[in-house]
Coordinates of C-alpha atoms in Angstrom, one line a residue:
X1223 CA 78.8 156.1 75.0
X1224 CA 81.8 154.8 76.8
X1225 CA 85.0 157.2 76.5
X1226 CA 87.0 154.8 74.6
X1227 CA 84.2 154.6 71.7
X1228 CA 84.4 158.5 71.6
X1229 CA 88.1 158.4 71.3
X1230 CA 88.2 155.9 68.3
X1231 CA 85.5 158.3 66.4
X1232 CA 87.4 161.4 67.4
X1233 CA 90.5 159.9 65.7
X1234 CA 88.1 158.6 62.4
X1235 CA 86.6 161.7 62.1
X1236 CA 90.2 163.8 62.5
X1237 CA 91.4 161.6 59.6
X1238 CA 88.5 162.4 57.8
X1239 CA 89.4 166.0 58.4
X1240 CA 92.8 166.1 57.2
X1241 CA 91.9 164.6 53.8
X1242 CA 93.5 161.3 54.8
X1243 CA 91.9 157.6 54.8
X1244 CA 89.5 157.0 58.0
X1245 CA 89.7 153.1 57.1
X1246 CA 92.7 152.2 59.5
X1247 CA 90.5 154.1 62.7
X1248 CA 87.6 152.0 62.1
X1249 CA 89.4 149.0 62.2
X1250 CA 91.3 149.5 65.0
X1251 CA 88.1 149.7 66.8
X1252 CA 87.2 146.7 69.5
X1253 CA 83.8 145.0 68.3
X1254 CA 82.0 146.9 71.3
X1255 CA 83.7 149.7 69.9
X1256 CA 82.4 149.2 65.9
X1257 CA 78.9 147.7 67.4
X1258 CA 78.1 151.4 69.3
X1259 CA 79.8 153.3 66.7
X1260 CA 77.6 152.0 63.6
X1261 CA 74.2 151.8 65.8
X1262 CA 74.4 155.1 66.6
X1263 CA 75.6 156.5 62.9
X1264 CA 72.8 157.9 60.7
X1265 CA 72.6 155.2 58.1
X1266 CA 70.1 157.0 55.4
X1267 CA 67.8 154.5 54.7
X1268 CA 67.2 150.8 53.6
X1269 CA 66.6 150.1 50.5
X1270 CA 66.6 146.4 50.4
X1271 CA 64.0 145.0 52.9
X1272 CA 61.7 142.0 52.6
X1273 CA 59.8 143.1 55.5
X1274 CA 57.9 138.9 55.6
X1275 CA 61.5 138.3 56.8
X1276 CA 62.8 140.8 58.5
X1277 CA 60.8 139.4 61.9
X1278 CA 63.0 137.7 64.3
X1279 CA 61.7 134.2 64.6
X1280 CA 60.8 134.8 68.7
X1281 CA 58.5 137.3 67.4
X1282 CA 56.6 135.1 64.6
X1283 CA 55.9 132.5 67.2
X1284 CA 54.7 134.7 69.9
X1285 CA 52.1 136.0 67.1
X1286 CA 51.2 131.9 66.4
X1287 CA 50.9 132.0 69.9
X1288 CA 48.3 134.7 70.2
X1289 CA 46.3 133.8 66.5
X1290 CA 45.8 130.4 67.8
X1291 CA 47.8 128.2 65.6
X1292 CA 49.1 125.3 65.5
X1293 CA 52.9 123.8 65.0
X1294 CA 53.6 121.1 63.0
X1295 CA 56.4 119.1 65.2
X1296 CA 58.0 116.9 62.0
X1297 CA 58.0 119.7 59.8
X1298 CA 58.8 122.2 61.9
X1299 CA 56.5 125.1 60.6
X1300 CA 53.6 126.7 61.4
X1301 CA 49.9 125.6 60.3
X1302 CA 47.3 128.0 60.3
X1303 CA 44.7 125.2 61.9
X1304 CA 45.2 122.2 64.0
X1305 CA 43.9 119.8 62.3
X1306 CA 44.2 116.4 63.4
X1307 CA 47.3 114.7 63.3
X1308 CA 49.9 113.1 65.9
X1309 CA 52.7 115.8 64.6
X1310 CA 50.7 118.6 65.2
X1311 CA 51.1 120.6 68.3
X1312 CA 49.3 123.7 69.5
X1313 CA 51.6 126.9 68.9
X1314 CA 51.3 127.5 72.8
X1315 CA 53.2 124.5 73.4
X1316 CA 56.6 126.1 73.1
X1317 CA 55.8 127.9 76.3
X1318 CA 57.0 124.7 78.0
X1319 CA 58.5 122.9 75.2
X1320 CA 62.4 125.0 75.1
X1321 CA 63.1 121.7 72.7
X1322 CA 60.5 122.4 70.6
X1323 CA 60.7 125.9 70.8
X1324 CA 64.5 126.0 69.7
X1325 CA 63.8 123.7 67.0
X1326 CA 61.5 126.4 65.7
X1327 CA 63.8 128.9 66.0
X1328 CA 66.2 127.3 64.2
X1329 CA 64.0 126.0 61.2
X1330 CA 62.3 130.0 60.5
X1331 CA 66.3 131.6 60.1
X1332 CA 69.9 130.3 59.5
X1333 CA 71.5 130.9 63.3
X1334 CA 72.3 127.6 63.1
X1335 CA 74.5 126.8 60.1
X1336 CA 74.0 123.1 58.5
X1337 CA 70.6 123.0 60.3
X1338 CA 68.6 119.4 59.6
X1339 CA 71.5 118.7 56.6
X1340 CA 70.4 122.2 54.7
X1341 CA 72.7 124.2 53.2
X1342 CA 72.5 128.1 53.7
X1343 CA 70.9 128.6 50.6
X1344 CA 68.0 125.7 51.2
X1345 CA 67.4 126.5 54.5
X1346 CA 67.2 130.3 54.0
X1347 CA 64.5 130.1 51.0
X1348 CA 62.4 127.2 52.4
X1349 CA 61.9 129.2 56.3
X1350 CA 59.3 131.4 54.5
X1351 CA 57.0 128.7 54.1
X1352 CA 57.4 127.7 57.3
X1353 CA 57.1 130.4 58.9
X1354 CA 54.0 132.4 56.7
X1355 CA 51.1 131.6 58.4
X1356 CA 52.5 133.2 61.9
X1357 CA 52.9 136.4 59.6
X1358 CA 49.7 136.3 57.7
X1359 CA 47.3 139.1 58.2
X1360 CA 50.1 140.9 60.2
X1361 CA 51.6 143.0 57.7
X1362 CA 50.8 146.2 59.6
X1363 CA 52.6 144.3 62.7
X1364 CA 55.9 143.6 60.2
X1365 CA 56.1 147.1 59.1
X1366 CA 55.9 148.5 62.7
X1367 CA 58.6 146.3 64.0
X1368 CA 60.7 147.3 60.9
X1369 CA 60.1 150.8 61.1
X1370 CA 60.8 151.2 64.9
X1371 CA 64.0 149.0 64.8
X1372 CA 65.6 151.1 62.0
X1373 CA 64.4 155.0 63.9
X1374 CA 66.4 153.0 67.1
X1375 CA 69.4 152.8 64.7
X1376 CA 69.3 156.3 63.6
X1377 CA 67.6 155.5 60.4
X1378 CA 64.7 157.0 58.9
X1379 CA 63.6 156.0 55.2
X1380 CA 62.5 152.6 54.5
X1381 CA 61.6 151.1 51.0
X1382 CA 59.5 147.7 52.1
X1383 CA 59.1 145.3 49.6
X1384 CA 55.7 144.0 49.9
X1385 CA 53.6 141.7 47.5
X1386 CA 49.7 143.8 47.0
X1387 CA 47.4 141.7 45.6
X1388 CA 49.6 138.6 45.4
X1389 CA 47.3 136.0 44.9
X1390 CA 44.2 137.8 43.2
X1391 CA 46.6 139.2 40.3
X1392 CA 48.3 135.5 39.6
X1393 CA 44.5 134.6 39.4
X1394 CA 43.5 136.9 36.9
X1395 CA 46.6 136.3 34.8
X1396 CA 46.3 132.5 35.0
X1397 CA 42.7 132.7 33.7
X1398 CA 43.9 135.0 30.9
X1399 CA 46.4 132.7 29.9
X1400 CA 49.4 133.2 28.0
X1401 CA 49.7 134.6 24.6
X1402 CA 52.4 133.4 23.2
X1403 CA 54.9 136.3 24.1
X1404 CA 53.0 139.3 22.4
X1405 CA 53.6 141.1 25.5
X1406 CA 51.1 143.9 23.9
X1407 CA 48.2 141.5 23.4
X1408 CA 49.1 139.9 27.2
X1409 CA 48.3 143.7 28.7
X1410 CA 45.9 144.3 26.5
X1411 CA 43.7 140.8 27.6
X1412 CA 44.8 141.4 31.3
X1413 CA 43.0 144.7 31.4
X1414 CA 39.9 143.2 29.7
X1415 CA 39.5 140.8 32.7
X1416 CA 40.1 143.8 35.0
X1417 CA 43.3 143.3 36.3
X1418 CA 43.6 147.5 36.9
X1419 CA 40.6 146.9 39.3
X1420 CA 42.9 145.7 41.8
X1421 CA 44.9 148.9 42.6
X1422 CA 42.0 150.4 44.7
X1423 CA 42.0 147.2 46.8
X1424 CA 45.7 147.2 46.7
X1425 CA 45.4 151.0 47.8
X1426 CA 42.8 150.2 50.6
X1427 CA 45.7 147.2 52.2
X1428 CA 48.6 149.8 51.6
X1429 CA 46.1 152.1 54.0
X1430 CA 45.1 149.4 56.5
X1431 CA 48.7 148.0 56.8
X1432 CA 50.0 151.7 57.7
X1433 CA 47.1 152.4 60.2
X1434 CA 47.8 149.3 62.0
X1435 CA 51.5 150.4 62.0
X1436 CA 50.7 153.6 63.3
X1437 CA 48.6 152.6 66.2
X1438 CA 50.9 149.6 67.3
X1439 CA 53.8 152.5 67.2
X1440 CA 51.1 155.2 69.1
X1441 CA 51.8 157.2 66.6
X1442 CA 51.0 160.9 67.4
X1443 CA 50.5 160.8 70.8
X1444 CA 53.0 161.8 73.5
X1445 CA 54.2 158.1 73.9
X1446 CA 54.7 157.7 70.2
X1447 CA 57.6 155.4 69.4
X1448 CA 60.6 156.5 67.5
X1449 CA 59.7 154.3 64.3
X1450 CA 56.8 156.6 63.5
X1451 CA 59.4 159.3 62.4
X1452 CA 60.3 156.8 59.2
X1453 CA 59.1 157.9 56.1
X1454 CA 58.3 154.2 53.9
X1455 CA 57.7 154.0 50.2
X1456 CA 57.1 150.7 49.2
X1457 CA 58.5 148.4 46.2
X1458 CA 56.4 145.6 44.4
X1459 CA 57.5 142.1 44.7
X1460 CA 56.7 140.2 42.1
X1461 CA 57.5 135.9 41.6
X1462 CA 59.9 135.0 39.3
X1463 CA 58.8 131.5 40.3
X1464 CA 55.4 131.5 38.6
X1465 CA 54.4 130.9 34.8
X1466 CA 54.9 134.1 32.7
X1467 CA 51.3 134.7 32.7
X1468 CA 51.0 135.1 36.4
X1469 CA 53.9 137.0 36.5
X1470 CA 53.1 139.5 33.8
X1471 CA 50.1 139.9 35.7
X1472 CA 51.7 141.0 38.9
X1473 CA 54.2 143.5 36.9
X1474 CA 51.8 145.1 35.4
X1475 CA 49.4 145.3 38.9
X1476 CA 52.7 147.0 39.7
X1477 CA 52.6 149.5 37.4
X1478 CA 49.6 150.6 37.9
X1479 CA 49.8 151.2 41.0
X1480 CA 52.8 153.0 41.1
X1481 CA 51.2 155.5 38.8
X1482 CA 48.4 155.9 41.1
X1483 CA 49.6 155.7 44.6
X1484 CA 53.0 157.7 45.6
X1485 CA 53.8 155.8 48.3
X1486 CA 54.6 152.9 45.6
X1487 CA 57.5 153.7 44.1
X1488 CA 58.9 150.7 41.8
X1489 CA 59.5 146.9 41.0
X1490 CA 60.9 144.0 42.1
X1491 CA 60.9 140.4 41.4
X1492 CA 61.9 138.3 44.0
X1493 CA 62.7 134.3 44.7
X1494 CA 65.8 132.0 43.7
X1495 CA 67.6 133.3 40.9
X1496 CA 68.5 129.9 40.4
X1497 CA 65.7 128.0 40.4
X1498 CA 64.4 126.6 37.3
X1499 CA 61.5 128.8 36.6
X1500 CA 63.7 132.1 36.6
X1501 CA 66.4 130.6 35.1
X1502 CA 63.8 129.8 31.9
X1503 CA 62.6 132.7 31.9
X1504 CA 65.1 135.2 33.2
X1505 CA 65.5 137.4 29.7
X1506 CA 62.1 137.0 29.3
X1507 CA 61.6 138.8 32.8
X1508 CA 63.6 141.5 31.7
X1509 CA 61.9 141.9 28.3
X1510 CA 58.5 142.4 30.5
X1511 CA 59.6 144.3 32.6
X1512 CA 61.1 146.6 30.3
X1513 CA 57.6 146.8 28.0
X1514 CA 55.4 147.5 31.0
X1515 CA 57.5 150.5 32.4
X1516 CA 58.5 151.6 29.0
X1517 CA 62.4 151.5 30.2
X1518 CA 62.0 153.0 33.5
X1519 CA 60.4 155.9 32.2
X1520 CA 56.7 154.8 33.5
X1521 CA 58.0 152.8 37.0
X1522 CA 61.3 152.2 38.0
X1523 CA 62.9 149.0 38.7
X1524 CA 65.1 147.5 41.6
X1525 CA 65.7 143.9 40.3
X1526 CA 67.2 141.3 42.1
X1527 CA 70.1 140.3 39.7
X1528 CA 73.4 138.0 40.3
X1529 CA 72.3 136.8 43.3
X1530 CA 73.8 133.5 42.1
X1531 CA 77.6 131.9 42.7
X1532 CA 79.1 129.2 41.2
X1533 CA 77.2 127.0 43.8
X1534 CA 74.1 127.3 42.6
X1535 CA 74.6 128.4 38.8
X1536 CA 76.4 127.6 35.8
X1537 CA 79.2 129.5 34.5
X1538 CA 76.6 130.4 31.4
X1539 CA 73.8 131.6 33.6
X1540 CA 76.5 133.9 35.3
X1541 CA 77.4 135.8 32.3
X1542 CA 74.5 137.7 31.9
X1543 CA 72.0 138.4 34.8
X1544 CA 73.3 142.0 35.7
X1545 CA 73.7 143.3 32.4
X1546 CA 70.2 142.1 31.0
X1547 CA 68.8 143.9 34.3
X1548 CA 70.0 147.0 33.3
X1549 CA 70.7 147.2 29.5
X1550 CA 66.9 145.4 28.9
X1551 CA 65.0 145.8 31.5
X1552 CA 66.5 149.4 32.3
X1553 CA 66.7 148.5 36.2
X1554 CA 67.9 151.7 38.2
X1555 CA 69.0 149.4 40.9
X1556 CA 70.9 146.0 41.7
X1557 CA 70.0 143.5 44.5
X1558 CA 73.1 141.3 45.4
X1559 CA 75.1 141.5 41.9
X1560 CA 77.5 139.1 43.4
X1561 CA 78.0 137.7 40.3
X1562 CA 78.8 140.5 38.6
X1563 CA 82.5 140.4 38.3
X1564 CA 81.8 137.1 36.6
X1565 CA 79.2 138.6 33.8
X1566 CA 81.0 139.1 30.0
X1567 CA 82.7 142.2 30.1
X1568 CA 82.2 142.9 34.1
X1569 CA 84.6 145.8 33.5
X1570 CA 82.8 147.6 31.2
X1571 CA 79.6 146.9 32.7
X1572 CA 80.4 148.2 35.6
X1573 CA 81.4 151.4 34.4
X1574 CA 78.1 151.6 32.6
X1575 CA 76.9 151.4 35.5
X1576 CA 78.9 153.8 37.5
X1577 CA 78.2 156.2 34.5
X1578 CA 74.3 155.7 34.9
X1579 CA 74.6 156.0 38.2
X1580 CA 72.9 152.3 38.8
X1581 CA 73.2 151.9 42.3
X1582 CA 73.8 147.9 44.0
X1583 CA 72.0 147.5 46.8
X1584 CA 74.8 145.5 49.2
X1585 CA 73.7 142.5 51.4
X1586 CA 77.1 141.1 53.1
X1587 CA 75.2 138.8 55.7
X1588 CA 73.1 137.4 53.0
X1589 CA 75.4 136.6 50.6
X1590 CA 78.0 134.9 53.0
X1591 CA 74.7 132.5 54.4
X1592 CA 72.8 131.7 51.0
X1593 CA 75.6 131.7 48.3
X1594 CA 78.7 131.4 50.5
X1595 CA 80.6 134.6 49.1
X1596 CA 82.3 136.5 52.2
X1597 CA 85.2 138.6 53.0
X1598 CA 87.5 139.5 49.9
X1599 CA 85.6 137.6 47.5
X1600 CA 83.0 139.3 47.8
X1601 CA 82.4 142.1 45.1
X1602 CA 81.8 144.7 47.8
X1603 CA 85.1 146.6 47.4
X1604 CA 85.4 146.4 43.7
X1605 CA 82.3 148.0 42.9
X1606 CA 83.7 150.6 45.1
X1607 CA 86.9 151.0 43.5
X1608 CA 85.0 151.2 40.2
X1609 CA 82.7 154.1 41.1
X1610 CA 79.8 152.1 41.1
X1611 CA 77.5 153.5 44.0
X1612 CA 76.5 150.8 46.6
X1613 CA 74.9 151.0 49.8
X1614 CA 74.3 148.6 52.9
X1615 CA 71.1 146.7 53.1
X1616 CA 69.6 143.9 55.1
X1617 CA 68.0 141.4 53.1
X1618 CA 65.9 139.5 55.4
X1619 CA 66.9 140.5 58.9
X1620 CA 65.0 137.9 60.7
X1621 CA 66.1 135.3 58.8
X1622 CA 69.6 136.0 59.0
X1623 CA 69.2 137.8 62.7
X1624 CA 70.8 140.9 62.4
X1625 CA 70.0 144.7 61.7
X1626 CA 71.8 147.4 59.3
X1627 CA 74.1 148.3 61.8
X1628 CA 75.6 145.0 61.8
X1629 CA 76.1 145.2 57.8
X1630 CA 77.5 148.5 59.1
X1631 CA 79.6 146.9 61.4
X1632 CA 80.6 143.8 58.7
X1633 CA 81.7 146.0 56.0
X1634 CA 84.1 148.1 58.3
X1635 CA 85.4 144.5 59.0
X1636 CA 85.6 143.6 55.5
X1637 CA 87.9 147.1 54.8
X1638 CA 85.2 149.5 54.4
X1639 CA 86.6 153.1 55.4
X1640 CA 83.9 155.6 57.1
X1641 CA 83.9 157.3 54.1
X1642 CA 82.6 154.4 52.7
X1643 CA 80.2 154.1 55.5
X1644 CA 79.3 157.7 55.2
X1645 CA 78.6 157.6 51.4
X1646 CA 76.4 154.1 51.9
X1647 CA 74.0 156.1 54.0
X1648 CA 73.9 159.1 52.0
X1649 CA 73.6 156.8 48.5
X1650 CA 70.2 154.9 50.1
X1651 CA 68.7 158.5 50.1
X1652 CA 70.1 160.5 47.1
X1653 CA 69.9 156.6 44.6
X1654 CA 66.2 156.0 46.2
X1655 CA 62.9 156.1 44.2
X1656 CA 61.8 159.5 46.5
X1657 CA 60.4 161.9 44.4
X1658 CA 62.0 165.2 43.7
X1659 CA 65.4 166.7 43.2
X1660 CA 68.0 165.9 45.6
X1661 CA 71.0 168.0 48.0
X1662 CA 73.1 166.6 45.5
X1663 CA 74.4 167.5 42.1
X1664 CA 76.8 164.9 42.6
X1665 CA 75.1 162.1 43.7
X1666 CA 77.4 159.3 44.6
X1667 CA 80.3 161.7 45.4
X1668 CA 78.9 164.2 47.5
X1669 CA 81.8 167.1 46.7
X1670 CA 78.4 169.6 45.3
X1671 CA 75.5 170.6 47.0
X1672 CA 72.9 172.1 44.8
X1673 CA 73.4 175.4 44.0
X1674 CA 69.8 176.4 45.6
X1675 CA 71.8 174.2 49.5
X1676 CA 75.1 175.3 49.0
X1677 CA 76.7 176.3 52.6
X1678 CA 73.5 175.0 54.1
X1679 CA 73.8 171.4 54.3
X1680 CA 73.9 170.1 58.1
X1681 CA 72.6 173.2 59.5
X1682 CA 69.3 172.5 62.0
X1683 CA 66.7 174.6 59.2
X1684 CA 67.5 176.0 55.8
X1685 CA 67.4 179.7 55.4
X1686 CA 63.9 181.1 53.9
X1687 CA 63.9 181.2 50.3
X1688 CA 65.7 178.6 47.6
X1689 CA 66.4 176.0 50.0
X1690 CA 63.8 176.1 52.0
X1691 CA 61.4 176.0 49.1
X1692 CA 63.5 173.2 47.7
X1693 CA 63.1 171.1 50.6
X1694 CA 59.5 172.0 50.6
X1695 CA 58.8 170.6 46.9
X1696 CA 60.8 167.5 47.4
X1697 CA 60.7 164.2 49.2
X1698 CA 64.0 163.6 48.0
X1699 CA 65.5 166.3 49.3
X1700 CA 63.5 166.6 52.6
X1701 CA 64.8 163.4 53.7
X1702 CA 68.7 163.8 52.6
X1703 CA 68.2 167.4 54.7
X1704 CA 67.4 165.2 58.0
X1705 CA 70.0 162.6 57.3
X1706 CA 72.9 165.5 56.9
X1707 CA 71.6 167.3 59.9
X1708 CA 71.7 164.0 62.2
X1709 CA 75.4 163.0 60.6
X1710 CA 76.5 166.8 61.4
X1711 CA 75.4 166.1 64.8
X1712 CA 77.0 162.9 64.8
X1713 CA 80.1 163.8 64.0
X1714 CA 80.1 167.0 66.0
X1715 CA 79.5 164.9 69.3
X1716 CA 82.6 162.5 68.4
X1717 CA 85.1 165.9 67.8

């Protein structure tokens, strides 16, 4: 690291030392300065990842390249066949093509704002569909490339959101049909037609996915990249875009396979909050998803919730979203929650939430390109100011072509102390769906180690007996015992 990079740390962590705010070192840093200082701090983990668009678009079209597809030239996506046509090109055209090949580039993320007329939000939801067949049968590819970028940031736990069983489960709950909103009698016909017999087909893609992963990575051999030292526990995504049938169907897939697979750890339900579909049936949604986990106690949830402005939403549809989320459905986590200082009561609610410790998973990059909301009006800082825990994510990094040390990076621009940076890392660890009990008896705050860790925390191995044999039981607490010992190193190397 350059010597000036070390002195602006030095002088943030000295602050931190003496009890005072860290906020004014971190700003006074230069961009190079902010860029090496947040790549190279431990950031915990990543709790909000869609890893289908967290692949830079250079990399989706060198894999449409090498499967043999074919680009369509008017609409600017991949096909996954040539089939006859004057607009449709051969993927390997862009080799020569740079027009072409830009043009792509542009139409799979939002580098280029205002791209064919779209706005942000248009041209951010409609690049998956032009850009799914490149990633189709690559999943294990998309987790590798996730995996290893976040290790090369100092990151090592992942929760992927990833769709098992996608299509077959909107199958089976489209030929079940809907039942009128008896949401008992809707499980009860979904596991007559044999929805549960999807899980060990869900199980054998979760294994194939991960062995592909592991092999592109080299995983346990002595060239072995950093990303296979990245624990991943995966979320279900589920379509708020479909008829309730189909998405019933996928919610409860999801919870059953959460209960039979630990490397599945909760829910999600992903697409436009605004669209028409989730608009509809967005109490609905929560009403299901709150039957089929029995309030969180059988799955837990992560809902995408106020991921909506006044762009894109009615002042009635923003009154609601985030408290339905976690007063009905019982969410344990918040994607976005922009509009949350817009719901009825926001004040209260957010000190519910604070209370419960409901964490909001942050995505600065993403909110600023799909719903316009940046800088101070974002809610970023008032959450913060309310106790509400909150930690840095990415969205869709691909898409938006950045990493988590860029959101890193954004929110010290936007104010953020490195206290706040510190406890963003440390929250997507001890507010994760990891099994076990954590470091913490203060999640959130971070003043209290558990008793079992107390005087321990950052050392390089816990002393034999009640640490050691906590660390031992619990995922949880394994993984906040690496993060603590890589920040103590961290900030021992900047002193």
């Amino acid at each position: 690291m350059i010597a000036r990079y070390w002195a602006a740390a030095s002088l943030a962590f000295a602050l931190v030392g003496q009890g005072a705010q860290a906020a004014p070192a971190v700003a006074r840093m230069t961009g190079g300065e902010l860029t090496a200082f947040t790549r190279a701090m431990p950031k915990g983990g990543e709790l909000h990842n869609h890893i289908s668009g967290a692949i830079f678009a250079e990399t989706l079209l060198a894999w449409a390249v090498e499967d043999g597809l074919c680009i369509n030239a008017k609409t600017l996506a991949v096909t996954p066949a040539c089939q006859p046509g004057e607009d449709l090109k051969p993927a390997s055209t862009i080799k020569t093509d740079e027009v072409l090949r830009a043009a792509m580039i542009d139409s799979f993320s939002v580098r280029n704002p205002g791209f064919l007329d779209r706005s942000g939000h248009d041209q951010f939801f409609g690049s998956f569909g032009r850009f799914g067949a490149a990633g189709a049968r690559r999943e294990g590819d998309m987790l590798a490339h996730v995996m290893d970028n976040l290790a090369r940031q100092n990151t090592y736990y992942l929760e992927a959101m990833v769709t098992p069983q996608g299509v077959a489960s909107r199958v089976r709950g489209a030929q079940v049909g809907w039942k009128g909103g008896d949401l008992a009698l809707q499980k009860t016909a979904n596991s007559a037609a044999g929805l549960e017999s999807l899980v060990a087909a869900a199980i054998a893609d979760t294994d194939a996915m991960e062995a592909r992963a592991r092999s592109l990575m080299k995983c346990g051999t002595p060239v072995a990249q950093p990303g296979c030292q990245v624990t991943v526990r995966y979320l279900v995504q589920t379509s708020r875009v479909a008829p309730p049938e189909q998405t019933f169907a996928q919610l409860q897939l999801g919870v059953a396979l959460v209960t039979a697979d630990k490397r599945w750890v909760g829910l999600q339900m992903v697409a436009p909050e605004d669209h028409p579909l989730s608009i509809t049936h967005y109490s609905l949604h929560m009403r299901m998803v709150d039957f089929l986990t029995d309030h969180g106690r059988t799955a837990k949830a992560a809902l995408h919730a106020g991921e909506l402005s006044m762009d894109y939403a009615t002042p009635e549809e923003l009154r609601y979203h985030v408290a339905e989320a976690v007063r009905v459905a019982g969410a344990r986590r918040i994607g976005h929650g922009v509009d949350l200082p817009l719901e009825t009561g926001a004040e209260a609610l957010a000190a519910e939430m604070a209370a419960k410790g409901v964490l909001v998973e942050v995505n600065l990059s993403s909110n600023a390109a799909i719903l316009g909301v940046s800088g101070k009006a974002h809610p970023y800082a008032w959450l913060r100011q309310r106790g509400v825990p909150v930690s840095l994510s990415t969205d869709d990094a691909g898409i938006l072509r950045i990493d988590l040390s860029h959101e890193y990076a954004r929110a010290a621009d936007d104010g953020a102390s490195y206290g706040d940076l510190k406890a963003s890392a440390r929250n997507a660890i001890a507010f994760s769906f990891l099994t076990g009990e954590g470091l913490w008896s203060d999640p959130g705050v971070y003043r209290r180690p558990a008793k079992a860790c107390a005087r321990q925390i950052g050392r390089a191995e816990p002393k034999p007996g009640a640490c050691a044999d906590l660390i031992a039981a619990s995922d949880k607490a394994r993984e906040q015992w690496r993060h603590e010992r890589l920040l103590a190193a961290f900030e021992a190397a900047a002193r």
